[in-house]
Short mmCIF file of C-alpha atoms in Angstrom, two decimals:
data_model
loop_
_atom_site.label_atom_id
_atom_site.label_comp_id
_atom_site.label_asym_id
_atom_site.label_seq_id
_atom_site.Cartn_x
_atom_site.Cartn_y
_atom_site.Cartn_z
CA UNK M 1 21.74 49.07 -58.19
CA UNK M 2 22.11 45.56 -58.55
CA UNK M 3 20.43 43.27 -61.00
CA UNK M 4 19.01 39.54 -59.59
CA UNK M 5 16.75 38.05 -62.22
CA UNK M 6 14.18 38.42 -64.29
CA UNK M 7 10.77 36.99 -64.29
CA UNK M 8 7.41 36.56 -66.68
CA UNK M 9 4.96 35.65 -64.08
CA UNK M 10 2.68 38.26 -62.44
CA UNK M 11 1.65 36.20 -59.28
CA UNK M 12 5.72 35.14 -59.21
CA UNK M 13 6.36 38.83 -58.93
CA UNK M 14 4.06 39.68 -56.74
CA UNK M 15 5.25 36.79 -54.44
CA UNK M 16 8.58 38.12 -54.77
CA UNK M 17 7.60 42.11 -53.74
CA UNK M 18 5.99 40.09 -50.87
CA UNK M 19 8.94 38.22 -49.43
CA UNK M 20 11.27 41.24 -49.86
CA UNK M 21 9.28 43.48 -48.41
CA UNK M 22 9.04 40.79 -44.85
CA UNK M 23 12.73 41.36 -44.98
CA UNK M 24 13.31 45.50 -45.25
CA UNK M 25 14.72 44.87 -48.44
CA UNK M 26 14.85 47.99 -50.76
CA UNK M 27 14.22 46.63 -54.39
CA UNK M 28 12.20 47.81 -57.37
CA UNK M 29 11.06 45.32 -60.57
CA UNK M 30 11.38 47.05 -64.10
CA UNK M 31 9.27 45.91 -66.72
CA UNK M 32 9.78 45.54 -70.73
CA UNK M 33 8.48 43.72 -73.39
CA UNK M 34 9.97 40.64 -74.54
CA UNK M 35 9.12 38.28 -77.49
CA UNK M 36 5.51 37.32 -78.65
CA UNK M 37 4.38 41.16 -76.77
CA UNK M 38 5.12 39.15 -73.04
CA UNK M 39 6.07 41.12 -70.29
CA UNK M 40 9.30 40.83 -68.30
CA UNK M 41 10.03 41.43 -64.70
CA UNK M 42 13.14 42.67 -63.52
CA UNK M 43 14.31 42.66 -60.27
CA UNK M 44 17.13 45.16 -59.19
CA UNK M 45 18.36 45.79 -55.47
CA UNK M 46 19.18 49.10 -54.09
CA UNK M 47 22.00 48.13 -51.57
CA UNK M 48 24.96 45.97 -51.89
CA UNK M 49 24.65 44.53 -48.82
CA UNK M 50 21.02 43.15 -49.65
CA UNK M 51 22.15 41.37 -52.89
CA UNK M 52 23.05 37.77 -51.44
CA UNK M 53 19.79 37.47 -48.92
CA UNK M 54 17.47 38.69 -52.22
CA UNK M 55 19.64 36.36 -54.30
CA UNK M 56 18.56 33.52 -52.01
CA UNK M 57 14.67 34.35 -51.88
CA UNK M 58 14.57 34.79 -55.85
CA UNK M 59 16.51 31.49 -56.57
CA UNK M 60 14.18 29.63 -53.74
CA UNK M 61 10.56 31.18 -55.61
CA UNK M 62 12.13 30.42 -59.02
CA UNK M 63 13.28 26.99 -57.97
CA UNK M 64 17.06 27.31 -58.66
CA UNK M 65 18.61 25.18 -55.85
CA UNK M 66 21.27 26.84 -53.69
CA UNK M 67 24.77 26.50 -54.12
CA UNK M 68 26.78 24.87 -52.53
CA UNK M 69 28.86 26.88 -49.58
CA UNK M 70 32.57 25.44 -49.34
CA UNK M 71 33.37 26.00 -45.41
CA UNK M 72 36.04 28.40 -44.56
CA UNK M 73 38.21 25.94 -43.20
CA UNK M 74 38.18 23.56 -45.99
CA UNK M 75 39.03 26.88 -48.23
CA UNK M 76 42.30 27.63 -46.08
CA UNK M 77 42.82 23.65 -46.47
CA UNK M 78 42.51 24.04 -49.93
CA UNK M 79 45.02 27.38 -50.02
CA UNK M 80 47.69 24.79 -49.41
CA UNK M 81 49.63 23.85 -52.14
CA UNK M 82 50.41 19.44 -52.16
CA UNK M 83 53.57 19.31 -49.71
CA UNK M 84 56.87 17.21 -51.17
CA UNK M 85 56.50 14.33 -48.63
CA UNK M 86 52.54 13.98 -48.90
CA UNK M 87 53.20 13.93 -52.74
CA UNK M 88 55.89 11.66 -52.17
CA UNK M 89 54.28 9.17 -50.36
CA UNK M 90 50.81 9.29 -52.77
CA UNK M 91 53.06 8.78 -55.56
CA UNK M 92 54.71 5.32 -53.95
CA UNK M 93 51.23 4.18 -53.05
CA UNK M 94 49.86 4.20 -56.49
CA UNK M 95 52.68 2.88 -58.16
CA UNK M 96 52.82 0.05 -55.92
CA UNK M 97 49.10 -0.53 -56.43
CA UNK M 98 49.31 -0.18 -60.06
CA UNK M 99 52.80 -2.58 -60.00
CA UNK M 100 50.75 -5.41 -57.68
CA UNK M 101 48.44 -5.88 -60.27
CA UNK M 102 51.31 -7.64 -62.51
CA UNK M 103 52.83 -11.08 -61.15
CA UNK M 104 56.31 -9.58 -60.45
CA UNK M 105 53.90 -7.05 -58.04
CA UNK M 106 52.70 -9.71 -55.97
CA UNK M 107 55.92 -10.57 -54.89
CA UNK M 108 56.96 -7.26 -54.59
CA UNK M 109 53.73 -7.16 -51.90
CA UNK M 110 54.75 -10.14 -50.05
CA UNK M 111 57.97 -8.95 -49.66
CA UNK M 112 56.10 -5.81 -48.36
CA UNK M 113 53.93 -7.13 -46.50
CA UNK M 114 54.17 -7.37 -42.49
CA UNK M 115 55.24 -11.02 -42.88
CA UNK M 116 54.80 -13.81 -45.53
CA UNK M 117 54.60 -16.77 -42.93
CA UNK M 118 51.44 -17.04 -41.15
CA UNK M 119 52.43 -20.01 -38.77
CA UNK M 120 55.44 -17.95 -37.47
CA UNK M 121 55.29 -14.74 -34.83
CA UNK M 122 57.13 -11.74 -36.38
CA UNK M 123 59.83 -13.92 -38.03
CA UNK M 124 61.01 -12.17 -41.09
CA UNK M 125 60.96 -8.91 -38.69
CA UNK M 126 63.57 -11.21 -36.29
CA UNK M 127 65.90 -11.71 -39.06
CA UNK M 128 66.47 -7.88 -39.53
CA UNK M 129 63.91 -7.29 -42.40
CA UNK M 130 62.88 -4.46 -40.37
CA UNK M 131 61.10 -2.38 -42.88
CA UNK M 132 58.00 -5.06 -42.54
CA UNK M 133 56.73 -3.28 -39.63
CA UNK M 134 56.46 0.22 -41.67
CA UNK M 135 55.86 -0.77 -45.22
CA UNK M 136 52.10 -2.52 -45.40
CA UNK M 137 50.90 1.01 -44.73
CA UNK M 138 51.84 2.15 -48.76
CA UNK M 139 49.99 -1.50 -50.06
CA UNK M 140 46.51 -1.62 -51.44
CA UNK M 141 44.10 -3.65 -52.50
CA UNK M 142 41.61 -2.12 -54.10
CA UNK M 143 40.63 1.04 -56.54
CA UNK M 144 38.13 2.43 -53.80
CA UNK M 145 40.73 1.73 -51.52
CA UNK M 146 43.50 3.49 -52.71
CA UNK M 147 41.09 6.42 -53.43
CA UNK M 148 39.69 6.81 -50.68
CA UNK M 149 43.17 6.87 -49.03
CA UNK M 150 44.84 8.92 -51.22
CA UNK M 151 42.07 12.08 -51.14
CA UNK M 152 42.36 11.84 -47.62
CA UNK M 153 46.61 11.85 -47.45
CA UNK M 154 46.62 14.66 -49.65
CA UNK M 155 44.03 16.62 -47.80
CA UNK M 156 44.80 16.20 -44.20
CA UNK M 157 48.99 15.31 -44.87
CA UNK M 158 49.42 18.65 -46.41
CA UNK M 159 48.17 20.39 -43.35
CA UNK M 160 50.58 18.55 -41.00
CA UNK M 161 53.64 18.78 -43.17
CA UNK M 162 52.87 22.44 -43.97
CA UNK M 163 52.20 23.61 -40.18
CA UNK M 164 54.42 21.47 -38.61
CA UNK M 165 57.31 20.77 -41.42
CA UNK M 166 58.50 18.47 -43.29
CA UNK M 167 60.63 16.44 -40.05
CA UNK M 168 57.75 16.13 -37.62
CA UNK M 169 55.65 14.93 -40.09
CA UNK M 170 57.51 12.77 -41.34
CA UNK M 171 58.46 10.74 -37.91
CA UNK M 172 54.60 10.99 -36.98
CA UNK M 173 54.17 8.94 -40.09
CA UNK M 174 56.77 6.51 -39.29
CA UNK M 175 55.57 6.39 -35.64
CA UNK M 176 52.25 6.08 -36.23
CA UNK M 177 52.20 3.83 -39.15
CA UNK M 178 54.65 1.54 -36.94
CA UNK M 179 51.98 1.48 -34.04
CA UNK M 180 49.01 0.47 -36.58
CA UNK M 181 50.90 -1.78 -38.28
CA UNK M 182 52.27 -3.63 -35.31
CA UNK M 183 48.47 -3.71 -33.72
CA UNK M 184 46.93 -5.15 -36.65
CA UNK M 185 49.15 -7.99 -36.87
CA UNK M 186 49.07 -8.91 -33.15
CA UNK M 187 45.03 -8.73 -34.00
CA UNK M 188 44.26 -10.77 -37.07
CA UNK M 189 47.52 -11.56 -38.60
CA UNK M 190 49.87 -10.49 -41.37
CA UNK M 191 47.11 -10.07 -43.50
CA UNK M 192 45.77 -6.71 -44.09
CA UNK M 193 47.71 -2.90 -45.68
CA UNK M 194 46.75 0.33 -46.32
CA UNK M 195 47.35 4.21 -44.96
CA UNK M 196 44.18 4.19 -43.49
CA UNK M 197 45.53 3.80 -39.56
CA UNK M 198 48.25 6.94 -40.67
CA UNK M 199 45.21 8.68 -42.03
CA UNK M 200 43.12 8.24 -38.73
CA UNK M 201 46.39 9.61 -36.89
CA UNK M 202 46.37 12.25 -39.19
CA UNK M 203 42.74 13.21 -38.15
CA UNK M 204 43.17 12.93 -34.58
CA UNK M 205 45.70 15.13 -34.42
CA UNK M 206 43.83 17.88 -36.21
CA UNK M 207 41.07 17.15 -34.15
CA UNK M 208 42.52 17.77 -30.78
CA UNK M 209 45.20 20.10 -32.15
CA UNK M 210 42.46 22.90 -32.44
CA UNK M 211 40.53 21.24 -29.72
CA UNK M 212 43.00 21.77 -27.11
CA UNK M 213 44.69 25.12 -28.66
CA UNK M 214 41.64 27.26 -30.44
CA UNK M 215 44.11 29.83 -32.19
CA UNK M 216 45.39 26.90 -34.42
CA UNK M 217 45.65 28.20 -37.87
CA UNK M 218 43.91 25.05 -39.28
CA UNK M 219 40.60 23.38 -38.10
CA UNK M 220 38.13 20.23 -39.72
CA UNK M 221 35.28 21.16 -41.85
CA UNK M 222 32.69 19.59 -39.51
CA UNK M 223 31.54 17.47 -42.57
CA UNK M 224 35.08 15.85 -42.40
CA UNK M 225 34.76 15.45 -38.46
CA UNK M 226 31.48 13.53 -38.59
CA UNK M 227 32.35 12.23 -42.48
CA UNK M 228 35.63 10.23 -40.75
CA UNK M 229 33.91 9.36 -37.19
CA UNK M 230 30.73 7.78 -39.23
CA UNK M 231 33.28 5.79 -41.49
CA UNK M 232 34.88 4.66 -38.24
CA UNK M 233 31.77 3.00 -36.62
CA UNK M 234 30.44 1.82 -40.26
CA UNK M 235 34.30 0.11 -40.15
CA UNK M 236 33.92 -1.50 -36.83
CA UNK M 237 30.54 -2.76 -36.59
CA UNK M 238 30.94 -4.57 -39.75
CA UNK M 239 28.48 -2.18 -41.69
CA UNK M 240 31.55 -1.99 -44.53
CA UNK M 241 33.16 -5.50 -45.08
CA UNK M 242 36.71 -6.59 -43.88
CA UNK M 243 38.44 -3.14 -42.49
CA UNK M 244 41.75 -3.07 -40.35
CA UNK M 245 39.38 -1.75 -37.60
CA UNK M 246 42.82 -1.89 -34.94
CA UNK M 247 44.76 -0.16 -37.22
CA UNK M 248 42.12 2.83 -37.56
CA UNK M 249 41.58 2.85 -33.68
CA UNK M 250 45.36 2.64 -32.88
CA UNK M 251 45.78 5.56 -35.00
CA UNK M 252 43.61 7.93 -34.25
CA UNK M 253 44.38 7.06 -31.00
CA UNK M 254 48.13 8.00 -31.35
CA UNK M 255 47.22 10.64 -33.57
CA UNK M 256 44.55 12.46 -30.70
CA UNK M 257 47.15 11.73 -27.41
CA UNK M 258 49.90 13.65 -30.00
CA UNK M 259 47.80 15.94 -30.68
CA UNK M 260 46.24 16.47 -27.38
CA UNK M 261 50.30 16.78 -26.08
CA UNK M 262 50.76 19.47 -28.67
CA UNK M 263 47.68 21.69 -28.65
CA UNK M 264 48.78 22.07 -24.70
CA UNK M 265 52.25 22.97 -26.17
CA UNK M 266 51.19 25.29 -28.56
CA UNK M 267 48.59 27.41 -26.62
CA UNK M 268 48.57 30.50 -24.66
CA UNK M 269 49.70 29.43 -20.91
CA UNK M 270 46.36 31.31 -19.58
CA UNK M 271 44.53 28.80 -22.06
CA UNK M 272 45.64 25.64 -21.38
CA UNK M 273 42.49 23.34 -21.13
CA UNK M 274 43.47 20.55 -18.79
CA UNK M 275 40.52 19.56 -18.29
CA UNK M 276 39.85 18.78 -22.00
CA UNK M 277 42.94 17.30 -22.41
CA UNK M 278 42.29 14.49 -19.84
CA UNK M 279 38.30 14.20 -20.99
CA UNK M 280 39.67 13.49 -24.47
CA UNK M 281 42.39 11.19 -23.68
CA UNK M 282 39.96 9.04 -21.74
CA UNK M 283 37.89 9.15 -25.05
CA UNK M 284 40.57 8.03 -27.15
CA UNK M 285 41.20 5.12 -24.95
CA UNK M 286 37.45 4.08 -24.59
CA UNK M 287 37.62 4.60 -28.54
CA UNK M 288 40.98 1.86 -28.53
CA UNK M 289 39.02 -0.20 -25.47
CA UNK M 290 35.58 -0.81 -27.62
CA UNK M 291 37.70 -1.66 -30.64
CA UNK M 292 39.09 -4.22 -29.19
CA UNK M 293 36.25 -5.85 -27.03
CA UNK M 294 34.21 -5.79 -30.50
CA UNK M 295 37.15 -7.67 -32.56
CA UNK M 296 37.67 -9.36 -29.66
CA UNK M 297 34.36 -11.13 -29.84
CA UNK M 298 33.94 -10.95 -33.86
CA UNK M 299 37.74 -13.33 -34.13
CA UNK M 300 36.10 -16.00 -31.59
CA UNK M 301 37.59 -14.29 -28.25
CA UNK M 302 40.62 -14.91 -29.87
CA UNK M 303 43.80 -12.60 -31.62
CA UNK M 304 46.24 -13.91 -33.55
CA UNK M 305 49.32 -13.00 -31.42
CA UNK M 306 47.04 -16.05 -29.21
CA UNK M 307 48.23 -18.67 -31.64
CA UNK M 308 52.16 -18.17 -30.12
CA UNK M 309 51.74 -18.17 -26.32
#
């Protein structure tokens, strides 16, 4: 026997015997007397198995609002304990937020940055400061920026680091944050940081990761699939304000085509999908191809890297 709830309303309980009964559910309502000589209803369930679905149909006639369901994936996401370099590189972030808030910060950030002189192509990067070309990736600018950021390093970084270890993830970050970095500039100039292009790599290769190899231990909520692809359009048709829209399209580029290589490594040789792999590969370049043609038009037809040729 299994108690659900209790009620005081005769045409409630009779609504109740009603919907129960629609559904084979095996219940019966006790009754006892309460204060000020009301009666009260209770209803009990006869089978374990019929204790979530009469749950649902008392809570809904009672007007207690659902709850919430967490998604399986997200709770095997969750399972995972913070990694050392995801923790690592959320810890750098924030300090250097927190530290470019002070006047000894800002230069700090310029030093950071991609390049502190505008009017010249790549020319701190010539003269061997080659961290320049990793390093805007750990600046931001902003509290919902860093936020935003830093939920989504910890949730999707863990993952990689965990089922890939700590050396692959690490070089995807350098790799990819290099690529994002690099596109950016050539784009709109020296001008822009954030983790946000590592992030989008991050995604992609989840994505195609379980796309392309369906016994991958990990998977996207689909909240977070259409959650990151809606903030990606919002981001490039200007919906959002002034977003490194090349650096989020180079990314997730980079991050689907490695992803796409290993989900083809990692499954079953009878399951290789070939055929996916090449439909979403020409996605991810239509993806990097709109991106383009749209900031393209929004800088004037004209990129920075323009300015040096």
């Amino acid at each position: 026997m299994h108690r659900i709830g209790e009620l005081q309303d005769n045409q409630a309980v009779a609504e109740l015997g009603e919907s129960l009964t629609k559904k084979g559910i095996a219940f019966h309502i006790s009754q006892a007397m309460g204060e000020n000589n009301h009666k009260i209803y209770t209803l009990i369930v006869e089978k374990p198995e019929d204790v979530e679905e009469a749950t649902s149909i008392f809570n809904t006639l009672t007007g207690i609002p659902p709850s919430f369901e967490i998604p399986p994936e997200y709770e095997k996401i969750r399972s995972i304990k913070i990694t050392p370099i995801t923790k690592n590189f959320i810890i750098a972030c924030t300090l250097l937020y927190i530290f470019s808030l002070f006047p000894l910060g800002k230069q700090l950030v310029e030093l950071l940055s991609l390049s502190s002189k505008p009017n010249q192509f790549l020319s701190e990067v010539k003269e061997g400061q080659i961290w320049r070309l990793f390093t805007p990736m750990l600046l931001h600018f902003s509290i919902p920026h860093i936020l935003f950021n830093m939920v989504m390093l910890k949730e999707f970084g863990k993952v990689i680091e965990f089922s890939k270890g700590a050396s692959f993830f690490l070089y995807f970050i350098i790799f990819t944050g290099f690529l994002s970095n690099l596109a950016q500039y050539m784009i709109t100039g020296p001008f822009f940081g954030g983790m946000s292009g590592v992030i989008y790599a991050f995604f992609g290769f989840l994505w195609m990761q379980k796309t392309l190899n369906p016994d991958s231990e990990f998977s996207l909520p689909v909240s977070d699939l259409v959650l990151i692809i809606g903030w990606f359009f919002l981001c490039l048709f200007g919906l959002i304000g002034r977003i490194a829209n090349t650096a989020h399209a180079v990314g997730l580029v980079s991050g689907m085509l490695t992803g796409i290589v290993w989900g083809l490594k990692d499954s079953s040789e009878g399951n290789k999908n070939y055929k996916n792999a090449v439909l979403y590969t020409v996605v991810s370049f239509f993806l990097l191809a709109l991106t383009l043609f749209i900031e393209f038009n929004r800088f004037k037809r004209g990129f920075y890297f323009f300015n040096f040729f």
